[in-house]
Amino acid sequence: MRENFEGDNTFEDIQAKTGIDKQRLTDIYFNTGAPEPYEFLLIEKAVGKEPGEMMKAYVEKYSVKKLYLALV
């Protein structure tokens, strides 16, 4: 997620464009809170990505199968 907050897309810009609370964006940025689908869409729109692009990358990185195997 951090790569989406860098460059021309500052944290403050994303917060202003999405309306997502500062603490919630901080949680998403530092991977301490799983983003909701609507938050992905808002952030994607704010940074100029295609709808579903970030969600796809997130699901591939944190798939249910990987999480299940980590717990077993």
Coordinates of C-alpha atoms in Angstrom, one line a residue:
M1 CA 0.0 0.0 0.0
R2 CA 2.9 2.4 0.7
E3 CA 3.8 2.7 -3.0
N4 CA 0.4 4.4 -3.6
F5 CA 1.1 7.1 -1.0
E6 CA 4.4 8.2 -2.5
G7 CA 5.3 10.5 -5.3
D8 CA 2.7 13.1 -6.4
N9 CA 0.1 11.4 -4.2
T10 CA 0.9 12.7 -0.7
F11 CA -0.8 11.4 2.4
E12 CA -2.7 14.7 2.8
D13 CA -3.8 14.7 -0.9
I14 CA -5.2 11.2 -0.6
Q15 CA -6.9 12.1 2.7
A16 CA -8.5 15.2 1.1
K17 CA -9.6 13.4 -2.0
T18 CA -11.0 10.3 -0.3
G19 CA -12.4 11.7 3.0
I20 CA -11.0 8.8 4.8
D21 CA -10.1 9.6 8.5
K22 CA -6.5 10.3 9.1
Q23 CA -6.1 7.5 11.7
R24 CA -7.8 5.0 9.3
L25 CA -5.4 6.0 6.5
T26 CA -2.5 5.6 8.9
D27 CA -3.7 2.1 9.8
I28 CA -3.9 1.2 6.1
Y29 CA -0.5 2.7 5.3
F30 CA 1.3 0.8 8.1
N31 CA -0.7 -2.5 7.4
T32 CA -2.2 -2.6 10.8
G33 CA -5.8 -2.5 9.4
A34 CA -7.2 -4.4 6.5
P35 CA -8.7 -2.0 3.9
E36 CA -12.4 -2.3 3.1
P37 CA -13.3 -2.7 -0.6
Y38 CA -14.8 0.8 -0.7
E39 CA -11.6 2.3 0.7
F40 CA -9.6 0.6 -2.0
L41 CA -11.9 2.1 -4.6
L42 CA -11.6 5.6 -3.1
I43 CA -7.8 5.4 -2.9
E44 CA -7.6 4.0 -6.4
K45 CA -9.6 6.9 -7.7
A46 CA -7.6 9.4 -5.8
V47 CA -4.2 8.2 -7.1
G48 CA -5.4 7.5 -10.7
K49 CA -5.4 3.7 -10.7
E50 CA -7.8 1.4 -12.4
P51 CA -10.7 0.1 -10.3
G52 CA -9.7 -3.2 -8.7
E53 CA -6.0 -2.9 -9.3
M54 CA -5.0 -2.4 -5.7
M55 CA -7.5 -4.9 -4.4
K56 CA -6.1 -7.6 -6.8
A57 CA -2.5 -6.9 -5.6
Y58 CA -3.7 -7.0 -1.9
V59 CA -5.6 -10.3 -2.3
E60 CA -2.6 -11.9 -4.1
K61 CA -0.3 -10.8 -1.3
Y62 CA -2.6 -11.7 1.6
S63 CA -4.6 -14.6 0.2
V64 CA -6.8 -16.7 2.5
K65 CA -4.7 -19.7 1.7
K66 CA -1.5 -18.0 2.8
L67 CA -3.2 -16.8 6.0
Y68 CA -4.6 -20.3 6.7
L69 CA -1.2 -21.9 6.3
A70 CA 0.4 -19.4 8.6
L71 CA -2.1 -20.2 11.3
V72 CA -1.8 -24.0 11.0

